[in-house]
Short mmCIF file of C-alpha atoms in Angstrom, two decimals:
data_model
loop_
_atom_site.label_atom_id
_atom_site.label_comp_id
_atom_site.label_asym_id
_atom_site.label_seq_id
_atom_site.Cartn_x
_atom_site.Cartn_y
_atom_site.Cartn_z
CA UNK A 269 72.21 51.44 114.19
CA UNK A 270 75.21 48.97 114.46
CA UNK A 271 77.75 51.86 112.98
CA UNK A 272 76.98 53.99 115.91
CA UNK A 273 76.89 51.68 118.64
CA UNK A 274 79.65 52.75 121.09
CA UNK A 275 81.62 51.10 124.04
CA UNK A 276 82.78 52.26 127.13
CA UNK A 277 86.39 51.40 126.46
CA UNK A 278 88.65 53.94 126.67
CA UNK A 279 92.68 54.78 126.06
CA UNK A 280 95.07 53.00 127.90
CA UNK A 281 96.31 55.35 131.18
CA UNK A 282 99.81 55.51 129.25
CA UNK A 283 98.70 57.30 126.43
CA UNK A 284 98.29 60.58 126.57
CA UNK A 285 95.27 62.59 127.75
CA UNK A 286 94.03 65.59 127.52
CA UNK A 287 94.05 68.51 129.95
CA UNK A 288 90.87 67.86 132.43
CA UNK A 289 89.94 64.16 130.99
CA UNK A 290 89.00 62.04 133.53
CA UNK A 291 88.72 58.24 133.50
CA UNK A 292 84.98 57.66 134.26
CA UNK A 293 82.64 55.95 131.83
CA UNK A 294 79.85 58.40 131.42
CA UNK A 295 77.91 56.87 128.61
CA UNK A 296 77.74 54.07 126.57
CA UNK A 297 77.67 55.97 123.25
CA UNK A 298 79.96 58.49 123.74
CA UNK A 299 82.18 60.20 126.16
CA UNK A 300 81.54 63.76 126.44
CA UNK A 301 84.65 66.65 127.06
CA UNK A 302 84.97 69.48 127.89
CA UNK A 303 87.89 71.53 125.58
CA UNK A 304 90.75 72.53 127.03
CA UNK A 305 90.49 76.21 126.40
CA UNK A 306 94.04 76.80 126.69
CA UNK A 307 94.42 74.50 123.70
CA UNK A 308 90.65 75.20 121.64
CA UNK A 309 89.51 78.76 122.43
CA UNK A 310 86.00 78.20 122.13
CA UNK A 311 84.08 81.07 120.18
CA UNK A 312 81.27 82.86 122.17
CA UNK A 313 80.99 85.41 120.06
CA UNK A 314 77.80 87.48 119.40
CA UNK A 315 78.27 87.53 115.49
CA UNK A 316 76.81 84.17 115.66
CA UNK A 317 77.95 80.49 114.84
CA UNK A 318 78.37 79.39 111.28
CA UNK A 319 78.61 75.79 109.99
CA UNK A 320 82.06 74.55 107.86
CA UNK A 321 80.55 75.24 104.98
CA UNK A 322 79.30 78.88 105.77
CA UNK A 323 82.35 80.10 106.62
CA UNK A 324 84.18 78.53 103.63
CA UNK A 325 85.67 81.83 102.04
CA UNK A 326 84.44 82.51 98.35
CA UNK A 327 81.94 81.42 95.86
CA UNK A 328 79.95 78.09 95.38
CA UNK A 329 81.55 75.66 93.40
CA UNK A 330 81.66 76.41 89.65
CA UNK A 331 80.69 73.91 87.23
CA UNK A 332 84.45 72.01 86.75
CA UNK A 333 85.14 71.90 90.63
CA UNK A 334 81.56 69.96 91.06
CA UNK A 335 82.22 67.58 88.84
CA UNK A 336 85.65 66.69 90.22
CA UNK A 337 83.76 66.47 94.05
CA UNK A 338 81.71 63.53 92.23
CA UNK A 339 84.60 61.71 90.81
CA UNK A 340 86.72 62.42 93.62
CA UNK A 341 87.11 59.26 95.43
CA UNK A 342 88.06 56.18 93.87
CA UNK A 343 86.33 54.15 97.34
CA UNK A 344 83.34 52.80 96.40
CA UNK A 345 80.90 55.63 97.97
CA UNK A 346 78.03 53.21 98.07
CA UNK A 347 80.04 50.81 99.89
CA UNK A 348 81.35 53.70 102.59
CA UNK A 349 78.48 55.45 102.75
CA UNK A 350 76.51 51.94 104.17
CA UNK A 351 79.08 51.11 106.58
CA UNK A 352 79.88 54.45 108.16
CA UNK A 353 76.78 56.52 107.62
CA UNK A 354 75.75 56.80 111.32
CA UNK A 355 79.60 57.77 112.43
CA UNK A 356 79.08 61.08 109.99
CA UNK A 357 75.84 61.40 111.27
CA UNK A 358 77.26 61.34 114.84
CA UNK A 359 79.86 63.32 113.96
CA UNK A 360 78.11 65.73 112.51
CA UNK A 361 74.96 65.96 114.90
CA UNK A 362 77.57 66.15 118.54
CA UNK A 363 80.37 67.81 117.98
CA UNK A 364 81.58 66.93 121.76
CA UNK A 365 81.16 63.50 120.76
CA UNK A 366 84.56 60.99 121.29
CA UNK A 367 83.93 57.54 119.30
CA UNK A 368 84.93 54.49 121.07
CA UNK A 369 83.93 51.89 118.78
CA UNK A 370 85.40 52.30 114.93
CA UNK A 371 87.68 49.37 114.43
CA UNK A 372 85.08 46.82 113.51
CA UNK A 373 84.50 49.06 110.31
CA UNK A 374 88.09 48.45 109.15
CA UNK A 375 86.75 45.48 106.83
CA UNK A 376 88.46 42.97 104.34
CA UNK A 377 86.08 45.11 101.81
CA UNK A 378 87.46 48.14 102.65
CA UNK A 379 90.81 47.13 102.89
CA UNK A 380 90.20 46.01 99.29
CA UNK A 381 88.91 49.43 97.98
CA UNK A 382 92.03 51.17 99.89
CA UNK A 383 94.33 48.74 98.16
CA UNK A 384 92.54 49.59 94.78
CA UNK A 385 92.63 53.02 95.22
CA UNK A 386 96.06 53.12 95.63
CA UNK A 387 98.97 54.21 93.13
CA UNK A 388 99.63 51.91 90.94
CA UNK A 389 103.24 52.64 89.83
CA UNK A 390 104.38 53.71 93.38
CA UNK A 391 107.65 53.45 94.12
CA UNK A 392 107.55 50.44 96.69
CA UNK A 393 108.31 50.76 100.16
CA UNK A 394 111.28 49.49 102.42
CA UNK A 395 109.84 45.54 102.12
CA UNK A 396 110.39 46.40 97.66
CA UNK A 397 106.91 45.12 97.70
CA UNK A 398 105.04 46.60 94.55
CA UNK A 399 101.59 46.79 93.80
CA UNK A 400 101.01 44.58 91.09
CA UNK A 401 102.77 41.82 93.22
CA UNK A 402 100.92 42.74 96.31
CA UNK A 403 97.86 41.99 94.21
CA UNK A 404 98.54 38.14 93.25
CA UNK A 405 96.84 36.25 96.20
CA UNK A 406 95.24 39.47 97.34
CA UNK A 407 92.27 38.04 99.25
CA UNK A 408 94.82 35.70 101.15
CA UNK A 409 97.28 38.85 101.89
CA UNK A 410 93.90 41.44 103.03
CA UNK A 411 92.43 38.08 105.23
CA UNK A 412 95.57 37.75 106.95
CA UNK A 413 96.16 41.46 107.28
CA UNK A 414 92.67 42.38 108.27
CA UNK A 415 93.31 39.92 110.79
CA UNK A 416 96.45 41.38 112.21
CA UNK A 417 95.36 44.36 112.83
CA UNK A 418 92.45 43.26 114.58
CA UNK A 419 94.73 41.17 116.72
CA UNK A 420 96.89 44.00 117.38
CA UNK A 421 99.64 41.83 115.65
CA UNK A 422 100.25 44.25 112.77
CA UNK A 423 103.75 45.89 112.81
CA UNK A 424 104.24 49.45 110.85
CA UNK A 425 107.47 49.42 109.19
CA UNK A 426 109.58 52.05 108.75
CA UNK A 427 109.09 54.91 105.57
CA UNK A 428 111.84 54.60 103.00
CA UNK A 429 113.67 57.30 102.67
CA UNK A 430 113.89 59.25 99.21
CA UNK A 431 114.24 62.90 97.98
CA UNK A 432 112.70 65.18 95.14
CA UNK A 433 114.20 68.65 93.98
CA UNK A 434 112.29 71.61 94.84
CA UNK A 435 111.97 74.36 92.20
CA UNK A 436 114.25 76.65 94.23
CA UNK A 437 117.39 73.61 93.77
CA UNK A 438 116.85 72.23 97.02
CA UNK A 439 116.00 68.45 97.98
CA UNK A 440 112.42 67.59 99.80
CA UNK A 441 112.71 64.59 102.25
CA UNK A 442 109.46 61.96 101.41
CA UNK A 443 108.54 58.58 103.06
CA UNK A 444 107.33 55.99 101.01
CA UNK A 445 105.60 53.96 103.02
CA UNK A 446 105.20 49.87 102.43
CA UNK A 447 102.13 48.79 100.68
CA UNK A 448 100.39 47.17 103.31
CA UNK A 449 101.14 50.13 105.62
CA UNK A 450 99.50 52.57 102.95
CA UNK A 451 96.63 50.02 102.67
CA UNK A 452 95.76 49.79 106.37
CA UNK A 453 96.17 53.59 106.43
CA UNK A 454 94.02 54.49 103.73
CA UNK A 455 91.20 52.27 105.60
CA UNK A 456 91.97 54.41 108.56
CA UNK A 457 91.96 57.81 107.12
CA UNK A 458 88.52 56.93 105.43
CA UNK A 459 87.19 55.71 108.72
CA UNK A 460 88.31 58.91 110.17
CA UNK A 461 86.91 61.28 107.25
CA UNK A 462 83.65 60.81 108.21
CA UNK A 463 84.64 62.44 111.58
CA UNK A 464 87.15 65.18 110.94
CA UNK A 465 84.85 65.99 107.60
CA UNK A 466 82.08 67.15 109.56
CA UNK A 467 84.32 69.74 111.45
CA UNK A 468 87.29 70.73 109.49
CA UNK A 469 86.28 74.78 108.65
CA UNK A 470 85.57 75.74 104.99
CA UNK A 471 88.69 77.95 104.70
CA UNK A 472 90.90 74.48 105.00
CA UNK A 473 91.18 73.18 101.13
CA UNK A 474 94.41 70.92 101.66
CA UNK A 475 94.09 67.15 101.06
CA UNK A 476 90.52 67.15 102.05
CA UNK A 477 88.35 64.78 99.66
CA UNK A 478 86.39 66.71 97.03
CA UNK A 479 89.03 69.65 97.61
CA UNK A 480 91.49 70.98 95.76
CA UNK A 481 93.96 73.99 95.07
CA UNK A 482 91.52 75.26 91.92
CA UNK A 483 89.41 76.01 94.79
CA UNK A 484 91.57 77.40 97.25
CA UNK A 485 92.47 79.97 94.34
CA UNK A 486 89.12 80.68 93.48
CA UNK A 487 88.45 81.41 97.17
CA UNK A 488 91.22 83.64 97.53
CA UNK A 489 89.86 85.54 94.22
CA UNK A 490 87.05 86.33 95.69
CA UNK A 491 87.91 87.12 99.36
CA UNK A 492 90.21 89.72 97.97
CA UNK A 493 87.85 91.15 95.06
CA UNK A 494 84.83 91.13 96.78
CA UNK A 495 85.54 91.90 100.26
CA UNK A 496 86.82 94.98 102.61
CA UNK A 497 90.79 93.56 101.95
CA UNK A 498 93.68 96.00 102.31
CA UNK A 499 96.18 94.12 103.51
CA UNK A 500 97.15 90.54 103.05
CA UNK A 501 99.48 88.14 105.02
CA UNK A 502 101.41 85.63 103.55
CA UNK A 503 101.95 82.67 106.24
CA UNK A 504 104.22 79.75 105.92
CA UNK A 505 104.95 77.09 109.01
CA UNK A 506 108.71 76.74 108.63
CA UNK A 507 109.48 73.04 108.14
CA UNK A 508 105.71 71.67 109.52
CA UNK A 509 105.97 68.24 108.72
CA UNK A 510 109.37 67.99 110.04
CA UNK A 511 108.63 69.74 113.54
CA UNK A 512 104.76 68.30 113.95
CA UNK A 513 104.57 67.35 117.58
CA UNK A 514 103.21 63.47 118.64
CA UNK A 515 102.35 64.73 122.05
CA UNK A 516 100.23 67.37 120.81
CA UNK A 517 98.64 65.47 118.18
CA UNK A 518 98.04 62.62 119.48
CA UNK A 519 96.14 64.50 122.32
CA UNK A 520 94.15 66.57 119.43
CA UNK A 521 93.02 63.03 118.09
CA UNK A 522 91.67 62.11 121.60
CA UNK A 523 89.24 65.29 121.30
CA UNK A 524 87.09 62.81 119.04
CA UNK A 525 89.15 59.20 118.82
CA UNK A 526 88.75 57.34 122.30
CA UNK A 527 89.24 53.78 120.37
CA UNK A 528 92.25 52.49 122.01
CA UNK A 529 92.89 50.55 118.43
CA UNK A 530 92.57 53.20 116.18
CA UNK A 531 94.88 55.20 118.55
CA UNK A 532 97.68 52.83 118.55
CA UNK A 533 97.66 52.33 114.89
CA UNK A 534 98.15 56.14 114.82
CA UNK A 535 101.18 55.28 117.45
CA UNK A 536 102.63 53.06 115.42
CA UNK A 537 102.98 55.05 111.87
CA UNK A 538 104.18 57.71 114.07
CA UNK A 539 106.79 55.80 115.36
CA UNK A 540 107.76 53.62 112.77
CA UNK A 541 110.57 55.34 111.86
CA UNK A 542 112.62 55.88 108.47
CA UNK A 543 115.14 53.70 106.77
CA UNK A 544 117.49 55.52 104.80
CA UNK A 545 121.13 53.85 103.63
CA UNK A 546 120.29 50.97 105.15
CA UNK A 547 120.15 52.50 108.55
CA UNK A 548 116.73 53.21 110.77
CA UNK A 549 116.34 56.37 112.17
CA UNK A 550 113.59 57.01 115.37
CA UNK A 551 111.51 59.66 114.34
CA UNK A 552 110.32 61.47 117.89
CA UNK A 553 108.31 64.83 115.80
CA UNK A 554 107.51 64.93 112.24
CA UNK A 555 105.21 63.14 109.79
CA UNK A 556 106.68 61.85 106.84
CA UNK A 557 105.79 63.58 103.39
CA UNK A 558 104.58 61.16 101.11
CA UNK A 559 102.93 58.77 103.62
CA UNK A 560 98.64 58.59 102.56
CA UNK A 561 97.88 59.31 106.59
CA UNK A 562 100.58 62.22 106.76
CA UNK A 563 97.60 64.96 104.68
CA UNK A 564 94.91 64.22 107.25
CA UNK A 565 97.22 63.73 110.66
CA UNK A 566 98.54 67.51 109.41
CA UNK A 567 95.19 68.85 109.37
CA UNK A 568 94.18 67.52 112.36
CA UNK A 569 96.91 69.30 113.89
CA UNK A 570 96.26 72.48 111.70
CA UNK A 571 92.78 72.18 112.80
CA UNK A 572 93.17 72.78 116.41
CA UNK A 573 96.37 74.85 116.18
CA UNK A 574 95.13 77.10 113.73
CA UNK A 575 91.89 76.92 112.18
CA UNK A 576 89.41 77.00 115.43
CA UNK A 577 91.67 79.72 116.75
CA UNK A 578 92.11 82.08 113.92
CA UNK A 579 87.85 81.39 113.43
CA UNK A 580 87.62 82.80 117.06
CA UNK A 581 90.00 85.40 116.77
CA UNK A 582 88.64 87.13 113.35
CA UNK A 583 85.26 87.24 115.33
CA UNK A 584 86.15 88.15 118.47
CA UNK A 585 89.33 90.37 118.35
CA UNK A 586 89.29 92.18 115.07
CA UNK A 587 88.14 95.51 114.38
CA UNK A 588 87.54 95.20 110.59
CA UNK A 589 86.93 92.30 107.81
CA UNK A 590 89.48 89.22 107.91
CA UNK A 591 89.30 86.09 105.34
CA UNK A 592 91.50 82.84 105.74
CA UNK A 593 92.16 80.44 103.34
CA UNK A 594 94.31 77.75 104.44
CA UNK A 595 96.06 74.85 102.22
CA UNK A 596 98.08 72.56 104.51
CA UNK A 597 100.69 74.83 105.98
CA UNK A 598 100.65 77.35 103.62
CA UNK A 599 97.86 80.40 105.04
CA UNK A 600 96.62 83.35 103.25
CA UNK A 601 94.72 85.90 104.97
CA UNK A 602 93.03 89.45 103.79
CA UNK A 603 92.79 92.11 106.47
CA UNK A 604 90.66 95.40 106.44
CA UNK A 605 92.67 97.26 108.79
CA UNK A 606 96.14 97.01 109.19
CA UNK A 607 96.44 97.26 113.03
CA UNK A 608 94.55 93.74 112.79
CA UNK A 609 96.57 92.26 110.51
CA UNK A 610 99.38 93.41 112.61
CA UNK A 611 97.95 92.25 116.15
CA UNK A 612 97.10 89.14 114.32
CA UNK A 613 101.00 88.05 112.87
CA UNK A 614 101.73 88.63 116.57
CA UNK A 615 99.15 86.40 118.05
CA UNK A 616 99.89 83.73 115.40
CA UNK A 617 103.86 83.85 116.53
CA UNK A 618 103.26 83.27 119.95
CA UNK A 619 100.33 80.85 119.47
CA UNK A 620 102.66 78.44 116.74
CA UNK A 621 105.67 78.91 119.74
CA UNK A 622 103.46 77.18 121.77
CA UNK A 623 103.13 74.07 119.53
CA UNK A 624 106.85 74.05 118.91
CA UNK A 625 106.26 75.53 115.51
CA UNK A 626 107.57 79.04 113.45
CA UNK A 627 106.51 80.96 110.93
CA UNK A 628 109.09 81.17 107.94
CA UNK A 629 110.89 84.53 108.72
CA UNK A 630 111.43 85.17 104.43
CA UNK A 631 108.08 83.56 103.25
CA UNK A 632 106.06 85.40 105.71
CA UNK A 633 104.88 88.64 104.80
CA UNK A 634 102.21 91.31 105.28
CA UNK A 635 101.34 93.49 102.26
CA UNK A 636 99.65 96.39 101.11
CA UNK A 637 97.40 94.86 98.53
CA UNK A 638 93.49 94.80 97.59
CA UNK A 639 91.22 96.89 95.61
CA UNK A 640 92.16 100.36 96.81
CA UNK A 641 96.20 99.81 97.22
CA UNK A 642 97.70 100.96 94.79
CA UNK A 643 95.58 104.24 94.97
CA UNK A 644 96.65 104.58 98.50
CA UNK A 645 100.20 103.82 97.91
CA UNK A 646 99.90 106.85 95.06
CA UNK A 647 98.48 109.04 96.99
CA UNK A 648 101.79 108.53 99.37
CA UNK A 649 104.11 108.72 96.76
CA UNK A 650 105.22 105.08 96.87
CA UNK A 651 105.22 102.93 94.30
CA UNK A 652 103.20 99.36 92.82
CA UNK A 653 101.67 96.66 95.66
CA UNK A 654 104.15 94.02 96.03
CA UNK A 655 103.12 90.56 94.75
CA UNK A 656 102.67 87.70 96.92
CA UNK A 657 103.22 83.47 95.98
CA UNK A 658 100.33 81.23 96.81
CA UNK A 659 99.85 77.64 95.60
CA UNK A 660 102.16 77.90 92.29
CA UNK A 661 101.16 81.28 91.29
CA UNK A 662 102.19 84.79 91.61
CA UNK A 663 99.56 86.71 92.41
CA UNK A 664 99.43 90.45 91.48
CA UNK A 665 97.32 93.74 91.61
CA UNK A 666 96.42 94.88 88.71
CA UNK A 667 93.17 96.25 86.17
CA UNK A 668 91.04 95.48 84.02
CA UNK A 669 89.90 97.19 80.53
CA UNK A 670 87.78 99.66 82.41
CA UNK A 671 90.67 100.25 84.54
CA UNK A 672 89.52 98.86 87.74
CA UNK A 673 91.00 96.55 90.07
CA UNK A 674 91.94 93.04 89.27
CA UNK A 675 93.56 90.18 90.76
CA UNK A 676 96.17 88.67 88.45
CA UNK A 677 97.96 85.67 88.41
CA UNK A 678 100.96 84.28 87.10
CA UNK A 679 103.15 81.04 87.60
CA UNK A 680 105.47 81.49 89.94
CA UNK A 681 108.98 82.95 87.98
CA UNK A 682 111.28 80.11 89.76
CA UNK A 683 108.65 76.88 88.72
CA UNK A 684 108.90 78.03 85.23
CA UNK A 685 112.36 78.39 84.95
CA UNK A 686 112.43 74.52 86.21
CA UNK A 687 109.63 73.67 83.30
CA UNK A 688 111.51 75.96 80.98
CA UNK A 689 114.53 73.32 80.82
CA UNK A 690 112.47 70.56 80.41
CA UNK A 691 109.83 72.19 77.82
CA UNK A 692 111.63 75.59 76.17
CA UNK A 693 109.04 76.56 74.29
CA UNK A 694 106.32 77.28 77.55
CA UNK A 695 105.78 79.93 78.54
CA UNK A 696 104.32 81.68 82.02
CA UNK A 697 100.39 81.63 82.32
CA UNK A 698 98.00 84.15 83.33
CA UNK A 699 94.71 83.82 84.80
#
């Protein structure tokens, strides 16, 4: 099949490789690697091996979260699915597997679906290029760009600036990106679905197509109502997209991206930069917030920093029961035993140091909390399980009407008081 067909070309020596890689051509459909087990701890674990999907934590998708995995994409699927159905397939069938050869499906017709699917009333970039004039002599603009970026001509520019208040009354630094850079980037980070799809874990729910925080909730729900959870820890990656290293992910990408094109386009976003005031600043670590490949590039990272790891350490170092559900930076895990959760939050520490990232020392938090806390914490004489924040809500241990335990949520306090002035007359919800 033409989508699969590989070449033997790989990354120029001066970009970066990783640990082991050597420069011989070993096949003509795919390079194969061995994983740097000081960066992927590889899981040998008698418990067995269990696809993305199996060890998604929680319960199928209900009816409303189905429905929005349809309607999800607004690429056409036909179109996608035709042109990149033996890269999945590939991806999917050889995990070891490093494509050499994806370019040639960045297409004028894909370009044209990206450009489609993206926000309309976007605040333009740096160039004050909008949408709607992007889109008068569109098949001239996507001929000439699909032709500079096969030509290696294309130049990122840099991310404009701009901030949004937080709830808590601080500012949040974005990029916004110019529209032909979020064109040729949505292109790419389809292309590159069909790769990191097939092995992102099932605990991951941020930014993923067909994914979204509904879910992540509802898998939290049921981790902590229907399995052996005691104690749960509260994870934040202090400023992630800020501190996200190039070096290490551009070496991650090389694990499965050996197309010396698709790498440099990576290169360039990364190094584009942001204008702010009128002045350009070099950004050397960091991916802007607000840029469309920012979502998957975190993952990536998240992917081999955290996900594989924590998926090897649950099986092979803890005593008890552990679930994970991850959403970008932001991590939830349940814990049996609290010795493991514990030895975990010291693992994690010293396995984030060696990315150049921290945990958040006031958002990070291990608490008593699951089915049988607050009969425990009786039976000691102390008082209510704390409550923990995930993903806009306050969650909380509570009953039901036959007065066993249930998982309630609320709004977070400090969102609502930012609705509050805005719509006085809402109040909190609970689920």
């Amino acid at each position: 099949m033409h989508e699969n067909r590989e070449t033997s070309e790989m990354p120029d020596e001066n970009l970066i490789r990783p640990a082991g890689e050597g420069k011989s051509r070993t096949s003509r459909t795919h390079v194969s690697e061995e994983s740097d087990s000081g960066i992927i701890p590889m899981n040998h674990s008698n418990k067995g091996e269990r696809s993305p999907a199996e060890s998604e934590e929680g319960r199928p998708l209900i009816k409303e979260n189905t429905h929005q995995l349809i309607t999800h994409s607004t690429l056409s699927e036909a179109r996608v699915s035709q042109g990149l159905a033996g890269v999945r397939k590939a991806a999917r069938e050889r995990k070891e597997m490093k494509f050499t050869a994806l370019l040639h499906h960045l297409t004028v017709d894909l370009l044209r679906d990206s450009f489609y699917a993206l926000k309309r009333k976007a605040a333009p970039g740096v160039d004050g290029v909008t949408w709607q004039e992007y889109e008068a002599g569109l098949e001239d603009r996507l001929a000439d760009l699909h032709n500079r970026v096969h030509r290696g001509a294309y130049r990122a520019q840099p991310s404009r600036r701009v901030y949004i208040p937080k709830p808590d009354g601080r500012q949040r630094a974005l990029g916004v990106a110019a529209l032909e850079d979020k064109t040729v980037q949505q292109t790419a980070v389809t292309i590159l679905n069909q790769i990191y799809e097939q092995d992102f874990r099932g605990f991951s729910y941020g930014f993923r197509p067909g994914r979204s925080q509904h879910q992540a909730l509802d898998a939290l729900y049921v981790g902590i109502t229907r399995k052996k959870v005691n104690w749960v820890l509260d994870c934040d990656v202090r400023s992630f997209f800020d501190e996200l290293s190039h070096d290490w992910l551009l070496r991650f990408i090389q694990h499965r991206v050996a197309d010396r094109r698709i790498f440099r386009l990576i290169q360039k976003w990364l190094k584009a930069g942001v204008a702010e005031d009128g002045q350009w600043k070099n950004t050397e670590i960091g991916s802007p917030q607000g840029s469309v490949a920012s979502p998957l590039l975190a993952n990536i990272f998240m992917h081999y920093v955290f996900d594989l790891w924590v998926d090897a350490w649950r099986n092979k170092c803890a005593q008890g029961e552990v679930i994970v559900v991850r959403y970008a930076d932001d991590n939830v895990l349940g814990f049996q035993f609290r010795a493991d959760a514990d030895r975990f939050l010291d693992a994690l520490r010293e396995r984030l140091r060696k990315f150049g990232l921290e945990l958040h020392p006031e958002k990070t938090r291990r608490i008593e909390f699951g089915r049988f806390a607050e009969q425990d914490r009786r039976q000691r004489g102390e008082g209510k399980p704390e409550t923990f924040d995930f993903l806009g809500f306050t969650h909380i241990s509570g009953k039901d009407r036959n007065g066993s335990f249930a998982l309630k949520r609320k709004t977070i306090r400090k969102r609502m008081r930012a609705k509050l002035e805005v719509h006085p007359k809402t109040g909190p919800t609970e689920t």
